[in-house]
PDB file of C-alpha atoms in Angstrom:
ATOM      1  CA  UNK A 208       4.244 -11.739  -3.991  1.00 89.00           C
ATOM      2  CA  UNK A 209       5.913 -10.835  -7.289  1.00 88.00           C
ATOM      3  CA  UNK A 210       2.740 -11.678  -9.228  1.00 89.00           C
ATOM      4  CA  UNK A 211       0.602  -9.665  -6.787  1.00 91.00           C
ATOM      5  CA  UNK A 212       2.861  -6.598  -6.995  1.00 87.00           C
ATOM      6  CA  UNK A 213       2.925  -6.640 -10.801  1.00 87.00           C
ATOM      7  CA  UNK A 214      -0.866  -6.923 -10.983  1.00 89.00           C
ATOM      8  CA  UNK A 215      -1.319  -4.313  -8.242  1.00 89.00           C
ATOM      9  CA  UNK A 216       0.889  -1.730  -9.960  1.00 86.00           C
ATOM     10  CA  UNK A 217      -0.733  -2.353 -13.347  1.00 86.00           C
ATOM     11  CA  UNK A 218      -4.094  -1.753 -11.652  1.00 88.00           C
ATOM     12  CA  UNK A 219      -2.729   1.490 -10.178  1.00 84.00           C
ATOM     13  CA  UNK A 220      -1.803   2.663 -13.674  1.00 84.00           C
ATOM     14  CA  UNK A 221      -5.249   1.760 -14.979  1.00 84.00           C
ATOM     15  CA  UNK A 222      -6.903   3.520 -12.034  1.00 82.00           C
ATOM     16  CA  UNK A 223      -4.851   6.637 -12.729  1.00 79.00           C
ATOM     17  CA  UNK A 224      -6.034   6.663 -16.350  1.00 77.00           C
ATOM     18  CA  UNK A 225      -9.633   6.217 -15.191  1.00 76.00           C
ATOM     19  CA  UNK A 226      -9.559   9.215 -12.865  1.00 73.00           C
ATOM     20  CA  UNK A 227      -7.233  11.324 -15.037  1.00 71.00           C
ATOM     21  CA  UNK A 228      -8.180  10.426 -18.638  1.00 69.00           C
ATOM     22  CA  UNK A 229      -6.518  12.003 -21.658  1.00 67.00           C
ATOM     23  CA  UNK A 230      -9.871  12.507 -23.366  1.00 62.00           C
ATOM     24  CA  UNK A 231     -12.877  13.324 -21.190  1.00 60.00           C
ATOM     25  CA  UNK A 232     -15.684  11.676 -23.137  1.00 57.00           C
ATOM     26  CA  UNK A 233     -17.208   9.346 -20.532  1.00 57.00           C
ATOM     27  CA  UNK A 234     -17.768   9.597 -16.799  1.00 60.00           C
ATOM     28  CA  UNK A 235     -15.772   7.584 -14.264  1.00 61.00           C
ATOM     29  CA  UNK A 236     -18.305   4.776 -13.889  1.00 59.00           C
ATOM     30  CA  UNK A 237     -18.389   4.185 -17.659  1.00 63.00           C
ATOM     31  CA  UNK A 238     -14.585   3.868 -17.765  1.00 64.00           C
ATOM     32  CA  UNK A 239     -14.673   1.162 -15.067  1.00 72.00           C
ATOM     33  CA  UNK A 240     -15.454  -1.898 -17.204  1.00 74.00           C
ATOM     34  CA  UNK A 241     -15.960  -5.507 -16.117  1.00 77.00           C
ATOM     35  CA  UNK A 242     -12.276  -6.378 -16.618  1.00 82.00           C
ATOM     36  CA  UNK A 243     -11.297  -3.667 -14.152  1.00 83.00           C
ATOM     37  CA  UNK A 244     -13.682  -5.010 -11.499  1.00 85.00           C
ATOM     38  CA  UNK A 245     -12.406  -8.561 -12.065  1.00 89.00           C
ATOM     39  CA  UNK A 246      -8.837  -7.365 -11.531  1.00 88.00           C
ATOM     40  CA  UNK A 247      -9.846  -5.762  -8.232  1.00 89.00           C
ATOM     41  CA  UNK A 248     -11.560  -8.973  -7.083  1.00 90.00           C
ATOM     42  CA  UNK A 249      -8.519 -11.033  -8.109  1.00 92.00           C
ATOM     43  CA  UNK A 250      -6.160  -8.735  -6.204  1.00 92.00           C
ATOM     44  CA  UNK A 251      -8.366  -8.935  -3.122  1.00 91.00           C
ATOM     45  CA  UNK A 252      -8.453 -12.737  -3.180  1.00 92.00           C
ATOM     46  CA  UNK A 253      -4.682 -13.003  -3.654  1.00 93.00           C
ATOM     47  CA  UNK A 254      -4.089 -10.575  -0.796  1.00 91.00           C
ATOM     48  CA  UNK A 255      -6.477 -12.265   1.638  1.00 88.00           C
ATOM     49  CA  UNK A 256      -5.529 -15.906   1.052  1.00 88.00           C
ATOM     50  CA  UNK A 257      -2.013 -16.795  -0.238  1.00 92.00           C
ATOM     51  CA  UNK A 258      -0.269 -13.612   0.898  1.00 93.00           C
ATOM     52  CA  UNK A 259      -1.781 -13.681   4.379  1.00 93.00           C
ATOM     53  CA  UNK A 260      -0.995 -17.390   4.784  1.00 92.00           C
ATOM     54  CA  UNK A 261       2.582 -16.583   3.800  1.00 92.00           C
ATOM     55  CA  UNK A 262       2.657 -13.800   6.402  1.00 92.00           C
ATOM     56  CA  UNK A 263       1.316 -16.165   9.088  1.00 94.00           C
ATOM     57  CA  UNK A 264       3.888 -18.847   8.229  1.00 92.00           C
ATOM     58  CA  UNK A 265       6.756 -16.358   8.444  1.00 93.00           C
ATOM     59  CA  UNK A 266       5.401 -14.916  11.698  1.00 93.00           C
ATOM     60  CA  UNK A 267       4.973 -18.187  13.546  1.00 91.00           C
ATOM     61  CA  UNK A 268       8.345 -19.626  12.438  1.00 89.00           C
ATOM     62  CA  UNK A 269      10.259 -16.400  13.154  1.00 91.00           C
ATOM     63  CA  UNK A 270       8.692 -15.791  16.568  1.00 91.00           C
ATOM     64  CA  UNK A 271       9.015 -19.433  17.647  1.00 86.00           C
ATOM     65  CA  UNK A 272      12.685 -19.721  16.680  1.00 86.00           C
ATOM     66  CA  UNK A 273      13.521 -16.286  18.101  1.00 86.00           C
ATOM     67  CA  UNK A 274      11.925 -17.186  21.436  1.00 84.00           C
ATOM     68  CA  UNK A 275      13.967 -20.401  21.573  1.00 79.00           C
ATOM     69  CA  UNK A 276      17.166 -18.457  20.905  1.00 79.00           C
ATOM     70  CA  UNK A 277      16.363 -15.843  23.549  1.00 74.00           C
ATOM     71  CA  UNK A 278      15.574 -18.533  26.132  1.00 68.00           C
ATOM     72  CA  UNK A 279      18.890 -20.308  25.479  1.00 58.00           C
ATOM     73  CA  UNK A 280      21.258 -17.373  25.694  1.00 55.00           C
ATOM     74  CA  UNK A 281      23.727 -19.105  28.008  1.00 49.00           C
ATOM     75  CA  UNK A 282      23.736 -22.349  26.010  1.00 61.00           C
ATOM     76  CA  UNK A 283      25.072 -22.550  22.501  1.00 65.00           C
ATOM     77  CA  UNK A 284      22.172 -23.639  20.302  1.00 65.00           C
ATOM     78  CA  UNK A 285      22.612 -25.510  17.022  1.00 67.00           C
ATOM     79  CA  UNK A 286      20.201 -25.523  14.107  1.00 64.00           C
ATOM     80  CA  UNK A 287      19.189 -29.065  15.043  1.00 68.00           C
ATOM     81  CA  UNK A 288      18.341 -27.967  18.589  1.00 66.00           C
ATOM     82  CA  UNK A 289      16.121 -25.186  17.277  1.00 63.00           C
ATOM     83  CA  UNK A 290      13.958 -27.603  15.287  1.00 63.00           C
ATOM     84  CA  UNK A 291      13.945 -30.510  17.779  1.00 65.00           C
ATOM     85  CA  UNK A 292      10.872 -29.143  19.570  1.00 64.00           C
ATOM     86  CA  UNK A 293       8.164 -28.501  16.971  1.00 63.00           C
ATOM     87  CA  UNK A 294       5.284 -26.092  17.408  1.00 68.00           C
ATOM     88  CA  UNK A 295       2.361 -27.754  19.187  1.00 65.00           C
ATOM     89  CA  UNK A 296      -0.649 -28.269  16.923  1.00 66.00           C
ATOM     90  CA  UNK A 297      -3.107 -26.762  19.428  1.00 67.00           C
ATOM     91  CA  UNK A 298      -0.975 -23.621  19.715  1.00 77.00           C
ATOM     92  CA  UNK A 299      -0.796 -23.467  15.925  1.00 85.00           C
ATOM     93  CA  UNK A 300      -4.594 -23.613  15.625  1.00 87.00           C
ATOM     94  CA  UNK A 301      -5.074 -20.993  18.340  1.00 89.00           C
ATOM     95  CA  UNK A 302      -2.517 -18.669  16.776  1.00 92.00           C
ATOM     96  CA  UNK A 303      -4.196 -19.047  13.396  1.00 93.00           C
ATOM     97  CA  UNK A 304      -7.529 -18.067  14.966  1.00 93.00           C
ATOM     98  CA  UNK A 305      -5.917 -14.924  16.368  1.00 94.00           C
ATOM     99  CA  UNK A 306      -4.387 -14.240  12.975  1.00 95.00           C
ATOM    100  CA  UNK A 307      -7.850 -14.395  11.349  1.00 94.00           C
ATOM    101  CA  UNK A 308      -9.040 -11.651  13.723  1.00 94.00           C
ATOM    102  CA  UNK A 309      -5.924  -9.600  12.940  1.00 95.00           C
ATOM    103  CA  UNK A 310      -6.426  -9.967   9.168  1.00 94.00           C
ATOM    104  CA  UNK A 311     -10.097  -8.978   9.459  1.00 94.00           C
ATOM    105  CA  UNK A 312      -9.343  -5.857  11.504  1.00 94.00           C
ATOM    106  CA  UNK A 313      -6.397  -4.880   9.295  1.00 93.00           C
ATOM    107  CA  UNK A 314      -8.328  -5.346   6.051  1.00 93.00           C
ATOM    108  CA  UNK A 315     -11.354  -3.339   7.219  1.00 93.00           C
ATOM    109  CA  UNK A 316      -9.142  -0.396   8.194  1.00 91.00           C
ATOM    110  CA  UNK A 317      -7.248  -0.602   4.898  1.00 91.00           C
ATOM    111  CA  UNK A 318     -10.580  -0.493   3.061  1.00 91.00           C
ATOM    112  CA  UNK A 319     -11.463   2.587   5.101  1.00 90.00           C
ATOM    113  CA  UNK A 320      -8.266   4.292   3.955  1.00 90.00           C
ATOM    114  CA  UNK A 321      -9.001   3.263   0.365  1.00 88.00           C
ATOM    115  CA  UNK A 322     -12.530   4.692   0.619  1.00 88.00           C
ATOM    116  CA  UNK A 323     -11.119   8.056   1.742  1.00 88.00           C
ATOM    117  CA  UNK A 324      -8.660   8.099  -1.187  1.00 83.00           C
ATOM    118  CA  UNK A 325     -11.472   7.305  -3.652  1.00 80.00           C
ATOM    119  CA  UNK A 326     -13.531  10.162  -2.210  1.00 78.00           C
ATOM    120  CA  UNK A 327     -10.568  12.492  -2.731  1.00 77.00           C
ATOM    121  CA  UNK A 328     -10.180  11.419  -6.366  1.00 72.00           C
ATOM    122  CA  UNK A 329     -13.899  11.910  -7.007  1.00 73.00           C
ATOM    123  CA  UNK A 330     -14.008  15.325  -5.263  1.00 72.00           C
ATOM    124  CA  UNK A 331     -10.586  16.594  -6.379  1.00 65.00           C
ATOM    125  CA  UNK A 332     -12.091  19.491  -8.348  1.00 63.00           C
ATOM    126  CA  UNK A 333     -13.952  20.953  -5.363  1.00 65.00           C
ATOM    127  CA  UNK A 334     -12.744  23.598  -2.919  1.00 69.00           C
ATOM    128  CA  UNK A 335      -9.640  23.484  -0.736  1.00 72.00           C
ATOM    129  CA  UNK A 336     -11.909  23.177   2.309  1.00 75.00           C
ATOM    130  CA  UNK A 337     -13.158  19.788   1.096  1.00 77.00           C
ATOM    131  CA  UNK A 338      -9.578  18.746   0.351  1.00 77.00           C
ATOM    132  CA  UNK A 339      -8.495  19.776   3.862  1.00 80.00           C
ATOM    133  CA  UNK A 340     -11.342  17.825   5.454  1.00 85.00           C
ATOM    134  CA  UNK A 341     -10.538  14.680   3.450  1.00 84.00           C
ATOM    135  CA  UNK A 342      -6.807  14.967   4.168  1.00 84.00           C
ATOM    136  CA  UNK A 343      -7.472  15.455   7.881  1.00 88.00           C
ATOM    137  CA  UNK A 344      -9.761  12.406   7.931  1.00 90.00           C
ATOM    138  CA  UNK A 345      -7.144  10.308   6.099  1.00 90.00           C
ATOM    139  CA  UNK A 346      -4.397  11.354   8.551  1.00 91.00           C
ATOM    140  CA  UNK A 347      -6.555  10.464  11.574  1.00 92.00           C
ATOM    141  CA  UNK A 348      -7.594   7.070  10.185  1.00 92.00           C
ATOM    142  CA  UNK A 349      -3.984   6.289   9.181  1.00 93.00           C
ATOM    143  CA  UNK A 350      -2.746   7.154  12.680  1.00 93.00           C
ATOM    144  CA  UNK A 351      -5.476   4.975  14.181  1.00 94.00           C
ATOM    145  CA  UNK A 352      -4.618   2.130  11.805  1.00 95.00           C
ATOM    146  CA  UNK A 353      -0.883   2.220  12.599  1.00 95.00           C
ATOM    147  CA  UNK A 354      -1.399   2.503  16.347  1.00 94.00           C
ATOM    148  CA  UNK A 355      -3.927  -0.306  16.503  1.00 95.00           C
ATOM    149  CA  UNK A 356      -1.901  -2.493  14.132  1.00 95.00           C
ATOM    150  CA  UNK A 357       0.898  -2.583  16.692  1.00 95.00           C
ATOM    151  CA  UNK A 358      -1.576  -3.959  19.251  1.00 95.00           C
ATOM    152  CA  UNK A 359      -2.991  -6.481  16.767  1.00 95.00           C
ATOM    153  CA  UNK A 360       0.493  -7.700  15.872  1.00 95.00           C
ATOM    154  CA  UNK A 361       1.333  -7.991  19.559  1.00 95.00           C
ATOM    155  CA  UNK A 362      -1.790 -10.135  20.082  1.00 94.00           C
ATOM    156  CA  UNK A 363      -0.445 -12.603  17.503  1.00 94.00           C
ATOM    157  CA  UNK A 364       2.934 -12.663  19.249  1.00 94.00           C
ATOM    158  CA  UNK A 365       1.085 -13.271  22.516  1.00 93.00           C
ATOM    159  CA  UNK A 366      -0.798 -16.209  20.984  1.00 92.00           C
ATOM    160  CA  UNK A 367       2.389 -17.855  19.744  1.00 91.00           C
ATOM    161  CA  UNK A 368       4.405 -17.325  22.929  1.00 90.00           C
ATOM    162  CA  UNK A 369       1.776 -17.434  25.684  1.00 90.00           C
ATOM    163  CA  UNK A 370      -0.973 -19.571  24.166  1.00 87.00           C
ATOM    164  CA  UNK A 371      -3.632 -16.857  24.686  1.00 89.00           C
ATOM    165  CA  UNK A 372      -5.696 -17.139  21.538  1.00 88.00           C
ATOM    166  CA  UNK A 373      -8.569 -15.645  19.612  1.00 85.00           C
ATOM    167  CA  UNK A 374     -10.629 -12.827  21.006  1.00 88.00           C
ATOM    168  CA  UNK A 375      -8.938 -13.143  24.430  1.00 90.00           C
ATOM    169  CA  UNK A 376      -5.590 -11.998  23.050  1.00 92.00           C
ATOM    170  CA  UNK A 377      -6.879  -8.701  21.594  1.00 92.00           C
ATOM    171  CA  UNK A 378      -8.035  -6.928  24.800  1.00 91.00           C
ATOM    172  CA  UNK A 379      -5.013  -8.270  26.670  1.00 92.00           C
ATOM    173  CA  UNK A 380      -2.660  -6.756  24.080  1.00 92.00           C
ATOM    174  CA  UNK A 381      -4.511  -3.453  24.434  1.00 91.00           C
ATOM    175  CA  UNK A 382      -3.997  -3.642  28.201  1.00 91.00           C
ATOM    176  CA  UNK A 383      -0.312  -4.481  27.852  1.00 91.00           C
ATOM    177  CA  UNK A 384       0.326  -1.633  25.418  1.00 90.00           C
ATOM    178  CA  UNK A 385      -0.944   1.100  27.743  1.00 87.00           C
ATOM    179  CA  UNK A 386       1.766   3.732  27.999  1.00 85.00           C
ATOM    180  CA  UNK A 387       3.539   2.333  24.909  1.00 89.00           C
ATOM    181  CA  UNK A 388       1.156   3.548  22.195  1.00 88.00           C
ATOM    182  CA  UNK A 389       3.635   6.046  20.813  1.00 91.00           C
ATOM    183  CA  UNK A 390       6.355   3.419  20.570  1.00 93.00           C
ATOM    184  CA  UNK A 391       4.014   1.002  18.801  1.00 94.00           C
ATOM    185  CA  UNK A 392       2.906   3.756  16.419  1.00 94.00           C
ATOM    186  CA  UNK A 393       6.520   4.587  15.613  1.00 95.00           C
ATOM    187  CA  UNK A 394       7.383   0.920  14.911  1.00 95.00           C
ATOM    188  CA  UNK A 395       4.415   0.444  12.592  1.00 95.00           C
ATOM    189  CA  UNK A 396       5.147   3.743  10.854  1.00 95.00           C
ATOM    190  CA  UNK A 397       8.672   2.555   9.997  1.00 95.00           C
ATOM    191  CA  UNK A 398       7.524  -0.731   8.457  1.00 95.00           C
ATOM    192  CA  UNK A 399       4.534   0.863   6.724  1.00 94.00           C
ATOM    193  CA  UNK A 400       6.672   3.639   5.227  1.00 94.00           C
ATOM    194  CA  UNK A 401       9.316   1.150   4.082  1.00 93.00           C
ATOM    195  CA  UNK A 402       6.737  -1.000   2.284  1.00 91.00           C
ATOM    196  CA  UNK A 403       5.056   1.944   0.570  1.00 90.00           C
ATOM    197  CA  UNK A 404       8.397   3.502  -0.375  1.00 92.00           C
ATOM    198  CA  UNK A 405       9.478   0.302  -2.130  1.00 90.00           C
ATOM    199  CA  UNK A 406       6.106  -0.132  -3.819  1.00 88.00           C
ATOM    200  CA  UNK A 407       5.744   3.374  -5.192  1.00 86.00           C
ATOM    201  CA  UNK A 408       9.420   3.630  -6.157  1.00 87.00           C
ATOM    202  CA  UNK A 409       8.957   0.536  -8.294  1.00 86.00           C
ATOM    203  CA  UNK A 410       5.714   2.000  -9.654  1.00 82.00           C
ATOM    204  CA  UNK A 411       7.408   5.316 -10.469  1.00 83.00           C
ATOM    205  CA  UNK A 412      10.289   3.763 -12.449  1.00 83.00           C
ATOM    206  CA  UNK A 413       7.931   1.324 -14.192  1.00 79.00           C
ATOM    207  CA  UNK A 414       9.605  -1.766 -12.740  1.00 77.00           C
ATOM    208  CA  UNK A 415       6.402  -3.783 -13.131  1.00 75.00           C
ATOM    209  CA  UNK A 416       6.736  -3.562 -16.943  1.00 77.00           C
ATOM    210  CA  UNK A 417      10.050  -5.454 -17.079  1.00 70.00           C
ATOM    211  CA  UNK A 418       9.786  -7.395 -13.827  1.00 68.00           C
ATOM    212  CA  UNK A 419      13.345  -6.705 -12.611  1.00 79.00           C
ATOM    213  CA  UNK A 420      12.275  -3.791 -10.435  1.00 83.00           C
ATOM    214  CA  UNK A 421       9.493  -5.864  -8.892  1.00 86.00           C
ATOM    215  CA  UNK A 422      11.878  -8.719  -8.049  1.00 88.00           C
ATOM    216  CA  UNK A 423      14.160  -6.238  -6.286  1.00 89.00           C
ATOM    217  CA  UNK A 424      11.228  -4.622  -4.485  1.00 89.00           C
ATOM    218  CA  UNK A 425       9.855  -7.938  -3.213  1.00 90.00           C
ATOM    219  CA  UNK A 426      13.321  -9.128  -2.212  1.00 91.00           C
ATOM    220  CA  UNK A 427      13.966  -6.019  -0.108  1.00 91.00           C
ATOM    221  CA  UNK A 428      10.484  -6.246   1.403  1.00 91.00           C
ATOM    222  CA  UNK A 429      10.897  -9.942   2.290  1.00 89.00           C
ATOM    223  CA  UNK A 430      14.119  -9.153   4.143  1.00 90.00           C
ATOM    224  CA  UNK A 431      12.154  -6.859   6.478  1.00 92.00           C
ATOM    225  CA  UNK A 432       9.199  -9.180   7.237  1.00 93.00           C
ATOM    226  CA  UNK A 433      11.071 -11.512   9.673  1.00 93.00           C
ATOM    227  CA  UNK A 434      12.729  -8.457  11.230  1.00 94.00           C
ATOM    228  CA  UNK A 435       9.271  -6.978  11.857  1.00 95.00           C
ATOM    229  CA  UNK A 436       8.154 -10.017  13.847  1.00 94.00           C
ATOM    230  CA  UNK A 437      11.378 -10.101  15.866  1.00 94.00           C
ATOM    231  CA  UNK A 438      10.879  -6.413  16.682  1.00 95.00           C
ATOM    232  CA  UNK A 439       7.290  -7.020  17.784  1.00 95.00           C
ATOM    233  CA  UNK A 440       8.390  -9.948  19.935  1.00 94.00           C
ATOM    234  CA  UNK A 441      10.822  -7.590  21.697  1.00 93.00           C
ATOM    235  CA  UNK A 442       8.053  -4.967  21.889  1.00 95.00           C
ATOM    236  CA  UNK A 443       5.720  -7.515  23.507  1.00 94.00           C
ATOM    237  CA  UNK A 444       8.327  -8.537  26.086  1.00 92.00           C
ATOM    238  CA  UNK A 445       8.962  -4.870  26.908  1.00 93.00           C
ATOM    239  CA  UNK A 446       5.248  -4.129  27.307  1.00 93.00           C
ATOM    240  CA  UNK A 447       4.779  -7.261  29.387  1.00 91.00           C
ATOM    241  CA  UNK A 448       7.637  -6.306  31.707  1.00 91.00           C
ATOM    242  CA  UNK A 449       6.254  -2.773  32.114  1.00 90.00           C
ATOM    243  CA  UNK A 450       2.807  -4.192  32.848  1.00 87.00           C
ATOM    244  CA  UNK A 451       4.130  -6.589  35.512  1.00 88.00           C
ATOM    245  CA  UNK A 452       6.194  -3.849  37.186  1.00 88.00           C
ATOM    246  CA  UNK A 453       3.167  -1.576  37.263  1.00 86.00           C
ATOM    247  CA  UNK A 454       1.023  -4.359  38.719  1.00 83.00           C
ATOM    248  CA  UNK A 455       3.587  -5.079  41.454  1.00 85.00           C
ATOM    249  CA  UNK A 456       3.790  -1.360  42.288  1.00 81.00           C
ATOM    250  CA  UNK A 457       0.005  -1.176  42.601  1.00 81.00           C
ATOM    251  CA  UNK A 458      -0.039  -4.199  44.903  1.00 79.00           C
ATOM    252  CA  UNK A 459       2.669  -2.640  47.082  1.00 81.00           C
ATOM    253  CA  UNK A 460       0.788   0.665  47.170  1.00 75.00           C
ATOM    254  CA  UNK A 461       3.457   2.630  45.292  1.00 64.00           C
TER     255      UNK A 461
END
């Protein structure tokens, strides 16, 4: 994560110089050389593979141990008791399949946000009407991304806890989250804002140049990742309880 953040922020600096050069002698495409494209490909591969596998490992361990603690509230549970019952291999494979769907959906929406930002940088010298249209589009896509991300994260929680995997977990999480969209949006907004605040604060002070700022940024971010999955486990249980109550009311004719 430290290596990715340093490379990512150095690429941000290079991108800034490409779109806002000191001497305007070449167009944007000429300033994007092969090294720049290789850096983008490298960042994409690091993000998709090692970082996402790290996220999946943290998610499955955090949710599994948290569920064991919540199910043993009346009994004092030791660290040995928590690890006596390992995660079943079939549940691990099914949860990983769900996670692949979540990563695909998340990455495509992030690329959509990036495409809007690139359009803004390319059209920044045009009228305020164009700027307003691009900003409005970015706000709508960001809202959609945050709201849907809460449902995608809940589908992974559902796979780990309930064993409902793959494509079956996604529509079920959408069904469970009905009436809770605003809460899910608010939760994702908090974690998204925290991550971007840390990243751009480190970028602003130039922490990537010395490394100390990046270590602090990654450390603070890593403290929040397990908390995020505990919060979404609680969010899933709340949505599930609301869904069951609503179903019982419908069966009783209320």
